[in-house]
PDB file of C-alpha atoms and ligand atoms in Angstrom:
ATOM      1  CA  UNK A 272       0.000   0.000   0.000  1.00 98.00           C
ATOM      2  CA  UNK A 273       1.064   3.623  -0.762  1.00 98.00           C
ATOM      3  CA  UNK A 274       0.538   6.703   1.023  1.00 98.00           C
ATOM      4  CA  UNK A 275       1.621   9.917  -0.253  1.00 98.00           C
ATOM      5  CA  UNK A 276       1.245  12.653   2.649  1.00 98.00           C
ATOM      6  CA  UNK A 277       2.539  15.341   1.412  1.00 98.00           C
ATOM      7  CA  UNK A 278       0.234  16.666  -1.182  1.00 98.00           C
ATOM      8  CA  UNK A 279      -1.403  19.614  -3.493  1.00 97.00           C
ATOM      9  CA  UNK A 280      -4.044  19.923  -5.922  1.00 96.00           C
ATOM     10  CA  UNK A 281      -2.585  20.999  -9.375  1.00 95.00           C
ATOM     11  CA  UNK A 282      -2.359  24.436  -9.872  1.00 93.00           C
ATOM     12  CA  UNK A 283      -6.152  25.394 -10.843  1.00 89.00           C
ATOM     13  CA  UNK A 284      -5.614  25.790 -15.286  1.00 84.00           C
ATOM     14  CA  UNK A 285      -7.435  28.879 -17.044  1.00 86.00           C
ATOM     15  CA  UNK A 286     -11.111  27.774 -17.854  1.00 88.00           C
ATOM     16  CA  UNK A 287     -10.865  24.921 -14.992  1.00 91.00           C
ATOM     17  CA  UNK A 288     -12.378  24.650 -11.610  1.00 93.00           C
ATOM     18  CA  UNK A 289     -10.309  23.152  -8.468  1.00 94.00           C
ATOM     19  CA  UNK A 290     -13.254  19.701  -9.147  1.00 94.00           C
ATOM     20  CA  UNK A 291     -10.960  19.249 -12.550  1.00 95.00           C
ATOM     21  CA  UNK A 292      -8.150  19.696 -10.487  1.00 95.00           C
ATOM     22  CA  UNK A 293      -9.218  17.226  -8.197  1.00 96.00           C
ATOM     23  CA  UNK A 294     -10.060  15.014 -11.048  1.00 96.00           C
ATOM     24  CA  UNK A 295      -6.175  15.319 -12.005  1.00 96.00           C
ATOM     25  CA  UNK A 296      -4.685  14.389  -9.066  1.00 97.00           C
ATOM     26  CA  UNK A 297      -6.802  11.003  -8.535  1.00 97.00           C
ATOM     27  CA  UNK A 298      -6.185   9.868 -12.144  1.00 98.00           C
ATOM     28  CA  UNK A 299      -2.526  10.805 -11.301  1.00 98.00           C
ATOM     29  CA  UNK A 300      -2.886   8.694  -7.841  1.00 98.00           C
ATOM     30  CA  UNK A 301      -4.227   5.844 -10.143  1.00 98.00           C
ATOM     31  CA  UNK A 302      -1.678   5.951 -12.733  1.00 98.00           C
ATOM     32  CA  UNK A 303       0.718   5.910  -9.623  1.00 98.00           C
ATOM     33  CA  UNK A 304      -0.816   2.926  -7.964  1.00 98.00           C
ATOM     34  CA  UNK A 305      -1.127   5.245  -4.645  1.00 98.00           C
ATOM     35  CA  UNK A 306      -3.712   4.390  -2.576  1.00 98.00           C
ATOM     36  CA  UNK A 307      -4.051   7.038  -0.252  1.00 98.00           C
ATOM     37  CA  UNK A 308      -3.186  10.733  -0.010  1.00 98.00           C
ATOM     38  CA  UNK A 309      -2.987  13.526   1.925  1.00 98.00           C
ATOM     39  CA  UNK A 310      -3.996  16.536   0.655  1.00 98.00           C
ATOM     40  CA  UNK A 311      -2.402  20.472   1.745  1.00 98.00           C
ATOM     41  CA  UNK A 312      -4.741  23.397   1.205  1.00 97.00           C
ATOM     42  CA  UNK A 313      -2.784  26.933   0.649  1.00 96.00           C
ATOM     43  CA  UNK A 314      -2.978  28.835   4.059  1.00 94.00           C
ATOM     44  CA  UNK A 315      -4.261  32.241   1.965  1.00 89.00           C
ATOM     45  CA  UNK A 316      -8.020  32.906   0.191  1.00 85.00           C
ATOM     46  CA  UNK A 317      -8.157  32.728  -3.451  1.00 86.00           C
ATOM     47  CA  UNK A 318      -5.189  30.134  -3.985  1.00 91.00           C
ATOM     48  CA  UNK A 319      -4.680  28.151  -7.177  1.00 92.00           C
ATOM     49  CA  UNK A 320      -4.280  24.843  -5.081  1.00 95.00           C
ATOM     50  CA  UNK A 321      -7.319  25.518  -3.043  1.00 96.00           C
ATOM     51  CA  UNK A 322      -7.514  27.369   0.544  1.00 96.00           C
ATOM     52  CA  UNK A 323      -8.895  24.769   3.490  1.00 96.00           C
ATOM     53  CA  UNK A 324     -12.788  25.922   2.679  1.00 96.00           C
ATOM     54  CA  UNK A 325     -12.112  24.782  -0.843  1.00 96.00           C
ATOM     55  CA  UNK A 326     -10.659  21.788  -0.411  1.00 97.00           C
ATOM     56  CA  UNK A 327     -12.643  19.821   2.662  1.00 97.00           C
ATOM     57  CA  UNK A 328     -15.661  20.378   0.272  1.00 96.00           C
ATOM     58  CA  UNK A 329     -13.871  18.945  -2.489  1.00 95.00           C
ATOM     59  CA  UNK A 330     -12.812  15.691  -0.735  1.00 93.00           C
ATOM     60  CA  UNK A 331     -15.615  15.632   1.297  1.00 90.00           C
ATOM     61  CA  UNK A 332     -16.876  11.937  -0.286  1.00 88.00           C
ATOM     62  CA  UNK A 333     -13.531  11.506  -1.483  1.00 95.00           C
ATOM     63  CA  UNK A 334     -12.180   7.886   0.477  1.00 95.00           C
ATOM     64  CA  UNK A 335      -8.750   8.289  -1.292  1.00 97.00           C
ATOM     65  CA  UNK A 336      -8.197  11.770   0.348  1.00 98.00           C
ATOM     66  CA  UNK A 337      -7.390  13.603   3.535  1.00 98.00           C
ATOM     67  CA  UNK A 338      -6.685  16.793   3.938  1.00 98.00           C
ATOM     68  CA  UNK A 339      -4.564  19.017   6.273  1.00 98.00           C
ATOM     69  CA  UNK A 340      -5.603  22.023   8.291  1.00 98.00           C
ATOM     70  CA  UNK A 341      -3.489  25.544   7.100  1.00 97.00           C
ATOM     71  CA  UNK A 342      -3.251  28.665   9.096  1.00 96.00           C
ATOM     72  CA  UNK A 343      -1.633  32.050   8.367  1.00 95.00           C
ATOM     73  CA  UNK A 344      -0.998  33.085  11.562  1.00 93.00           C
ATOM     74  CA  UNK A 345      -0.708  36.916  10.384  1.00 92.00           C
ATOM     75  CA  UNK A 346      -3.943  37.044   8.703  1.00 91.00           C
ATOM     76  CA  UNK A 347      -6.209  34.557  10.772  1.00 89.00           C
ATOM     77  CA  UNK A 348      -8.267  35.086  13.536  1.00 86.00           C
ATOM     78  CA  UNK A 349      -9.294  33.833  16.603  1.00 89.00           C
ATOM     79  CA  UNK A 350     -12.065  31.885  14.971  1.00 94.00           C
ATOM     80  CA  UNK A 351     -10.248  30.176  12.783  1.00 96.00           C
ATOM     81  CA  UNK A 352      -8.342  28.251  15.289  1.00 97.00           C
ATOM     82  CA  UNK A 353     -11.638  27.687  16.723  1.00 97.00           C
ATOM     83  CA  UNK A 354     -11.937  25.756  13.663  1.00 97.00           C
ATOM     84  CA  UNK A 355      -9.395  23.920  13.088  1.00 98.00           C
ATOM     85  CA  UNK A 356     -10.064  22.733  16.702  1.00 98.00           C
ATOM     86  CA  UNK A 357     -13.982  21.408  15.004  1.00 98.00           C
ATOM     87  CA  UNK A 358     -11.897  20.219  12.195  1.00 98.00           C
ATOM     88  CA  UNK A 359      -9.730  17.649  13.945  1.00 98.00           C
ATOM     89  CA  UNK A 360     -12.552  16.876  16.423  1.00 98.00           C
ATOM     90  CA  UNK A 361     -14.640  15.806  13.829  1.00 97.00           C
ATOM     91  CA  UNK A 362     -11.570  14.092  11.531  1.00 96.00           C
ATOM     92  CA  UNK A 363     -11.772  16.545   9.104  1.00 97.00           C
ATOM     93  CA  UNK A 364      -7.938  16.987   9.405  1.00 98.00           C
ATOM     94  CA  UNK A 365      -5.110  14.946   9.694  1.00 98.00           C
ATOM     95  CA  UNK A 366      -2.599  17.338  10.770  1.00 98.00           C
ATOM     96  CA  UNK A 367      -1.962  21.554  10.436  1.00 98.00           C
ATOM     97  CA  UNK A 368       0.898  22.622   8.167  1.00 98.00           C
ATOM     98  CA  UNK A 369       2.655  25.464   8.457  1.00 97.00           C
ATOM     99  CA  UNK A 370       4.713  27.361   5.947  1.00 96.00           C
ATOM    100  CA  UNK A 371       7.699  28.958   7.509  1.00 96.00           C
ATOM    101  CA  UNK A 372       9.956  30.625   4.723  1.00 94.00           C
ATOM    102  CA  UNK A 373       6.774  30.691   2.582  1.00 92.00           C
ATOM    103  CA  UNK A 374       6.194  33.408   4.914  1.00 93.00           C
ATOM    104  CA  UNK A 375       8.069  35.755   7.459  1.00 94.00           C
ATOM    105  CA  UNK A 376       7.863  33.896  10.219  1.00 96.00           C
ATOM    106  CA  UNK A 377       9.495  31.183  12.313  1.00 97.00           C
ATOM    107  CA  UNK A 378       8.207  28.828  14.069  1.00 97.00           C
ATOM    108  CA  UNK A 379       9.784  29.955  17.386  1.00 97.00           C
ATOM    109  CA  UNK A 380       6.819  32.855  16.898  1.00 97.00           C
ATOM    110  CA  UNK A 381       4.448  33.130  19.861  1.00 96.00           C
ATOM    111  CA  UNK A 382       1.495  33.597  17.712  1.00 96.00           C
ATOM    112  CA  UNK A 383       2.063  30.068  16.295  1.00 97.00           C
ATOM    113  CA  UNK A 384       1.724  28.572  20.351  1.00 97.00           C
ATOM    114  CA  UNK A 385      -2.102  28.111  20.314  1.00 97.00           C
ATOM    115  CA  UNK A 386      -1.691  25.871  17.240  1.00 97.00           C
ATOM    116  CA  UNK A 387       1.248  23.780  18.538  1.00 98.00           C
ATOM    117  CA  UNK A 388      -1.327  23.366  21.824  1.00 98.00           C
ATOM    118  CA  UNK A 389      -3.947  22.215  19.319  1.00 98.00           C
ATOM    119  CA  UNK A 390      -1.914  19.575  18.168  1.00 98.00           C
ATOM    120  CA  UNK A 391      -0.919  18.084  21.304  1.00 98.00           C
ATOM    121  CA  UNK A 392      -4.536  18.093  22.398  1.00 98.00           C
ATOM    122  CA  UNK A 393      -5.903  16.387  19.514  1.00 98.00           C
ATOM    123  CA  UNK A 394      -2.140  13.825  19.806  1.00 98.00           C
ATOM    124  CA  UNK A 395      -1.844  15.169  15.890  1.00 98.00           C
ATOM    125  CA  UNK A 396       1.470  16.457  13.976  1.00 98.00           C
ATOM    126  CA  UNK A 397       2.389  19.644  13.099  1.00 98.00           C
ATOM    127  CA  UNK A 398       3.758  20.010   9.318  1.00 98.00           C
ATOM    128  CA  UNK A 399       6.478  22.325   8.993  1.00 98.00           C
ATOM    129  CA  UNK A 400       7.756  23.677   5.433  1.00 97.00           C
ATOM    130  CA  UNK A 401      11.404  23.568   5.527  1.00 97.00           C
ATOM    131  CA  UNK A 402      14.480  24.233   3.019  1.00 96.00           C
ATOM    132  CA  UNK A 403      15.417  26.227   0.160  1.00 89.00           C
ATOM    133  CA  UNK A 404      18.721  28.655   0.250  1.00 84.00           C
ATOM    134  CA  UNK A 405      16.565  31.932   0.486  1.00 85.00           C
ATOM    135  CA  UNK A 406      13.464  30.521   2.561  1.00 88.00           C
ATOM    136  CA  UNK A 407      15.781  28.590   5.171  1.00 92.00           C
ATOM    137  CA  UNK A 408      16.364  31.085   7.048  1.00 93.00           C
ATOM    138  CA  UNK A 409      13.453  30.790   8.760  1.00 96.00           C
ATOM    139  CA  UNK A 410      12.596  27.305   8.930  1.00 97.00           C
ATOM    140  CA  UNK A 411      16.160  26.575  10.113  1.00 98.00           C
ATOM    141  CA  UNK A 412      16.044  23.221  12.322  1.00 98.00           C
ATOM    142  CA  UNK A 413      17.353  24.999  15.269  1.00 98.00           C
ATOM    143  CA  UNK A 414      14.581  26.989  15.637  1.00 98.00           C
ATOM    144  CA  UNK A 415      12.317  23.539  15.200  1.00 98.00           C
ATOM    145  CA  UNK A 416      14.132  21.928  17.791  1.00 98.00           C
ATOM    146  CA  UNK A 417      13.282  24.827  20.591  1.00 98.00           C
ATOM    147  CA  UNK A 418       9.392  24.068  19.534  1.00 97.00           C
ATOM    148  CA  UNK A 419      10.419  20.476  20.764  1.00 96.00           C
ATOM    149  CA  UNK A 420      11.726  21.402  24.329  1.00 96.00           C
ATOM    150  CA  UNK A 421       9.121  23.744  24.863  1.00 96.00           C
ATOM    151  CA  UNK A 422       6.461  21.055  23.711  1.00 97.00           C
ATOM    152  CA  UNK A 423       7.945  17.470  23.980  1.00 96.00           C
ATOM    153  CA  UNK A 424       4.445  16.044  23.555  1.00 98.00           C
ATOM    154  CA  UNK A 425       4.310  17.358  20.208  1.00 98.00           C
ATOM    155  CA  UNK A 426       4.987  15.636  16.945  1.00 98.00           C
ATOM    156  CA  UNK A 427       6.444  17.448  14.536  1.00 98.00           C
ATOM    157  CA  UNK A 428       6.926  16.710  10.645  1.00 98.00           C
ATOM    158  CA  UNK A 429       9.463  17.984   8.988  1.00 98.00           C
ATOM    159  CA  UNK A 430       8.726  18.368   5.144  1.00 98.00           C
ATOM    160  CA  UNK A 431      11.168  18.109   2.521  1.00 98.00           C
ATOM    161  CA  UNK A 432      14.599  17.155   5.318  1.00 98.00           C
ATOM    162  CA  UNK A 433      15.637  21.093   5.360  1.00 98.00           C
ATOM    163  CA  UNK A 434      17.489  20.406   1.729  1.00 97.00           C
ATOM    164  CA  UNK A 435      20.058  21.378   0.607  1.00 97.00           C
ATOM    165  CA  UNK A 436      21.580  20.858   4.176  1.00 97.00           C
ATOM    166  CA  UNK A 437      19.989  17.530   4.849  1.00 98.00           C
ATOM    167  CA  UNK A 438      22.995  16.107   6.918  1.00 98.00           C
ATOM    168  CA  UNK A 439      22.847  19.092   9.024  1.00 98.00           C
ATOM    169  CA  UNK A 440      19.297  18.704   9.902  1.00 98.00           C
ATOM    170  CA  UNK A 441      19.591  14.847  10.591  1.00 98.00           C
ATOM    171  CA  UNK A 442      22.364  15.310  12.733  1.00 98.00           C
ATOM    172  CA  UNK A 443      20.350  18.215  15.008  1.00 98.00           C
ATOM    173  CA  UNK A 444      17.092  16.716  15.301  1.00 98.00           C
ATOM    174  CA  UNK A 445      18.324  13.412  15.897  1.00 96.00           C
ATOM    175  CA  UNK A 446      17.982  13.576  20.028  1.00 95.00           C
ATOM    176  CA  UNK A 447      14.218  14.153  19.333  1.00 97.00           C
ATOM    177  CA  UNK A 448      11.895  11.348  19.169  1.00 96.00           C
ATOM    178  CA  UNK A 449       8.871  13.220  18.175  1.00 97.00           C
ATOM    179  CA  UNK A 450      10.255  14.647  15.228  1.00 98.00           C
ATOM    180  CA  UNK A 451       9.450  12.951  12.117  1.00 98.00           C
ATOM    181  CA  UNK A 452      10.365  13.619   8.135  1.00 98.00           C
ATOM    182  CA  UNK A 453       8.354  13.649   4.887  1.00 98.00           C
ATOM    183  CA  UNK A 454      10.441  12.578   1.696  1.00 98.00           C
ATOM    184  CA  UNK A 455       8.414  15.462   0.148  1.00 98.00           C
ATOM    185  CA  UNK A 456      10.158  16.978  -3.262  1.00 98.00           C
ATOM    186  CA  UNK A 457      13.385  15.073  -2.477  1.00 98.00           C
ATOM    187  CA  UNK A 458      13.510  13.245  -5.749  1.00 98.00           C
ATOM    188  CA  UNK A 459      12.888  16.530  -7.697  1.00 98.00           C
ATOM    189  CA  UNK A 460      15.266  17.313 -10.564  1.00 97.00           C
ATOM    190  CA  UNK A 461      16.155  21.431  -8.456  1.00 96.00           C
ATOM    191  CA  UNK A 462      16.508  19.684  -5.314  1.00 97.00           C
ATOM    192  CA  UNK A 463      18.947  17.069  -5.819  1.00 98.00           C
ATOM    193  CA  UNK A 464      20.593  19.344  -8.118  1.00 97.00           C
ATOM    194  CA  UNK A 465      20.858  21.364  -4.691  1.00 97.00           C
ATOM    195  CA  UNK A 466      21.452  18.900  -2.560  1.00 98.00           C
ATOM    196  CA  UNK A 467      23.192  15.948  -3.869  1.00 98.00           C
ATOM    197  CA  UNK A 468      21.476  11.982  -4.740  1.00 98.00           C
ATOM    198  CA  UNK A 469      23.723  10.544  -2.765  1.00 98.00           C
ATOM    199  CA  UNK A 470      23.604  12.805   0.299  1.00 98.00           C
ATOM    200  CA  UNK A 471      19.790  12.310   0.527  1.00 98.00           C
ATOM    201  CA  UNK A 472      19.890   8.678  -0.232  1.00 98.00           C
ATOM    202  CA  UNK A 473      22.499   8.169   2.929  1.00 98.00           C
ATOM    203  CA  UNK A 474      20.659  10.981   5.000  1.00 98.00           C
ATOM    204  CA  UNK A 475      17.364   9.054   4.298  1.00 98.00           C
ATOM    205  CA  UNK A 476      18.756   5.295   5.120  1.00 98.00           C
ATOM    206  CA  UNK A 477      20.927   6.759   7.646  1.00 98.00           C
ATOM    207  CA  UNK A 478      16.949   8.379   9.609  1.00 98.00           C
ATOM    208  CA  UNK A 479      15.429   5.465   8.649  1.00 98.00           C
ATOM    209  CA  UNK A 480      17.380   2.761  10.182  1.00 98.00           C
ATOM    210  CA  UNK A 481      17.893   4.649  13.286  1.00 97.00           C
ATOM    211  CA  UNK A 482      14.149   5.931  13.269  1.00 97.00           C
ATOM    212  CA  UNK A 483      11.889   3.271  11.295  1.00 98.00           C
ATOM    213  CA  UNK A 484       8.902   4.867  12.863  1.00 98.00           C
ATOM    214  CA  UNK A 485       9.693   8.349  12.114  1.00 98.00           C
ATOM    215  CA  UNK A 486      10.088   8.387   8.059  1.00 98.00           C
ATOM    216  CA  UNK A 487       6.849   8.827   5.925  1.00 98.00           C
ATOM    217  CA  UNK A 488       6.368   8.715   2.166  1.00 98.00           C
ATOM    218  CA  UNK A 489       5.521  12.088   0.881  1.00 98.00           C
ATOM    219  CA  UNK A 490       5.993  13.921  -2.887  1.00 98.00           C
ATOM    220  CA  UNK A 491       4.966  17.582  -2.791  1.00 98.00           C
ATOM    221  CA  UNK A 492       2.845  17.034  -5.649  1.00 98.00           C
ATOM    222  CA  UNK A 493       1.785  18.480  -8.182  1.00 95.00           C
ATOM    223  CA  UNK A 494       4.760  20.588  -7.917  1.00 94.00           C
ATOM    224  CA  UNK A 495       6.895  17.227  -8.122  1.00 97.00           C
ATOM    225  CA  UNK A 496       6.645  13.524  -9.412  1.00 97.00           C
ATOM    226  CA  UNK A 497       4.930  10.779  -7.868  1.00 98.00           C
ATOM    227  CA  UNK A 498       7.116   7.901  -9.678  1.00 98.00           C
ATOM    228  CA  UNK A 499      10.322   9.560  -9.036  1.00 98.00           C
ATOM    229  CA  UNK A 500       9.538   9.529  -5.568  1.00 98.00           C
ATOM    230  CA  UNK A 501       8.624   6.535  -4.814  1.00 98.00           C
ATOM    231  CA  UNK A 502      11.701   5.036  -6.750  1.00 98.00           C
ATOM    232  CA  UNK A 503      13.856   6.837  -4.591  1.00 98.00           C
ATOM    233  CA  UNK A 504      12.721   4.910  -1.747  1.00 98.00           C
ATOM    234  CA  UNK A 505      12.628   2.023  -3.652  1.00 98.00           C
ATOM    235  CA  UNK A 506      16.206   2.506  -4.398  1.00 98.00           C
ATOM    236  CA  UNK A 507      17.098   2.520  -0.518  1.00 98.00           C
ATOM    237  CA  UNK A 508      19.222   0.018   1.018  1.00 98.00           C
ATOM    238  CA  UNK A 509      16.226  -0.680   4.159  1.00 98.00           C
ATOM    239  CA  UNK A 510      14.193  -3.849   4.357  1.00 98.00           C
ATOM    240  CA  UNK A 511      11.185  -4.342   2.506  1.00 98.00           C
ATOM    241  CA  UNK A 512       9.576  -3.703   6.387  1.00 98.00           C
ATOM    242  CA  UNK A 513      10.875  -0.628   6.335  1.00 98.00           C
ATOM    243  CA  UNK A 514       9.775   0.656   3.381  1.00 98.00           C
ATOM    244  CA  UNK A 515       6.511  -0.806   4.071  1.00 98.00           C
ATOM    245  CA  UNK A 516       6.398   1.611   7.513  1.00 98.00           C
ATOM    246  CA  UNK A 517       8.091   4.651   5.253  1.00 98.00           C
ATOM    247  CA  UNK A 518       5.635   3.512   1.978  1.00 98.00           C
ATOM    248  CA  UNK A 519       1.923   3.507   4.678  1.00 98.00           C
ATOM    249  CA  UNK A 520       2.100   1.906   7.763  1.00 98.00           C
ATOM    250  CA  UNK A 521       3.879   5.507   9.543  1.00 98.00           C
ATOM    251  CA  UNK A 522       1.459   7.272   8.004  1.00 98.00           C
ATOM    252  CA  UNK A 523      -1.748   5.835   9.174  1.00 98.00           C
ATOM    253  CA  UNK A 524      -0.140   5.827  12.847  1.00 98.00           C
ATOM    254  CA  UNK A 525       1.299   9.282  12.710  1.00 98.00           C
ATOM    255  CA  UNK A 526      -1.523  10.675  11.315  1.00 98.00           C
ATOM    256  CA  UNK A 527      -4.651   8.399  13.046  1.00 98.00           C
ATOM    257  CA  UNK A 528      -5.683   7.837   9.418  1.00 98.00           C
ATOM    258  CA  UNK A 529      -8.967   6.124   9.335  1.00 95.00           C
ATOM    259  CA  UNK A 530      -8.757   3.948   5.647  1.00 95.00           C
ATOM    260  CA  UNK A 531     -11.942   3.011   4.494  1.00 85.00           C
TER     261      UNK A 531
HETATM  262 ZN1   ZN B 243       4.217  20.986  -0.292  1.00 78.45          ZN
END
């Protein structure tokens, strides 16, 4: 079984609505073979992937799909926490992602406490954006791992390993049990380009081995291939059990999924 958690509709086409886009993405799932996905919502109104609104109504009797709450901390109000609060009492959402780098803020913030608290209540990760040479700066590990001794109940997901400096962030969130990594846009062409095959091949055997509960199959598309992702893993010295765990089985524990 595959589950991709880690991602977006395609970017909405001129003369399309976010249903054809939805249409896109399971054919693409099919053609994959992927059973299950996770889908991200944009954390601003009027997105070409879909803000939250858009997107629980478009999976709403969708079994394939789950979705993840998004929050802009700067724009948001009260209520909206409120909601995401309904949202993951009612398994709505899998998880809240934020997007660091994205946007000016890091996740050290004090405005971004109330949602870390929501995720420990409801026992449900936290997705944090991470990488790129410009956006780094502010989704920098270091300032991930703080979030971690202020919260050690929380689980935290770190998307896409903090590339190009994927060594860097294995070696300081390694003391941390609740921190957990999405292979999401590591097999795209830019980012190994950045980054290095072999690097995230050994960084992702390396977590894997020490961590088999903590890796979980994710692709970042429609911005990036389903097939090259899952061949990366594929191409991973681990046991077939492992890749099983990194391939589903992590996923549906991390994330409480309910698979109908
Ligand atoms: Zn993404």
């Amino acid at each position: 079984m595959i589950i991709d958690s880690h991602q977006h509709l395609p970017v909405r086409r001129e003369g399309k609505t976010l249903a054809d886009s939805r249409q896109e993405l399971l054919h693409e799932l099919g053609e994959c073979k992927v059973d299950y996905a996770i889908v991200i919502p944009d954390n601003v109104p009027n997105s070409e992937i879909g803000s939250l609104d858009e997107v629980l109504d478009l999976v709403e009797n969708e079994k394939r799909l789950f979705v993840m709450g998004t929050i802009n901390i700067r724009k948001d109000k009260e209520s909206h926490l409120l909601k995401l609060d309904r949202l993951f009492r009612t398994g709505r959402i899998v998880a809240i992602k934020i997007f660091p780098g994205h946007e000016p803020i890091y996740p050290t913030d004090r405005r971004l406490e109330p949602v870390y608290e929501l995720c420990v209540k409801h026992d449900l990760p936290i997705v944090i954006h991470t990488g790129g040479r410009k956006q780094g700066k502010y989704n920098d590990p270091k300032f991930i791992v703080k979030i971690c001794d202020r919260h050690p109940e929380l689980k935290i997901v770190i998307a896409h390993y903090f590339f190009p400096r994927v060594e860097y962030c294995h070696e300081i969130t390694r003391p941390y049990e609740n921190i957990y990594f999405d292979t999401s846009a590591l097999a795209d062409d830019g980012v190994i380009a950045a980054t290095g095959l072999q690097k995230i091949r050994d960084t992702l055997t390396l977590t894997a081995r020490e961590r088999p509960s903590n890796v979980v199959f994710g692709t970042d598309y429609a911005g990036c291939g389903i097939k090259n992702h899952i061949a990366l893993i594929e191409s991973l010295e681990l046991s077939r059990e492992i890749k099983e765990r990194i391939f589903s089985k992590n996923s549906i524990q991390l994330f409480k999924l309910k698979l109908k």
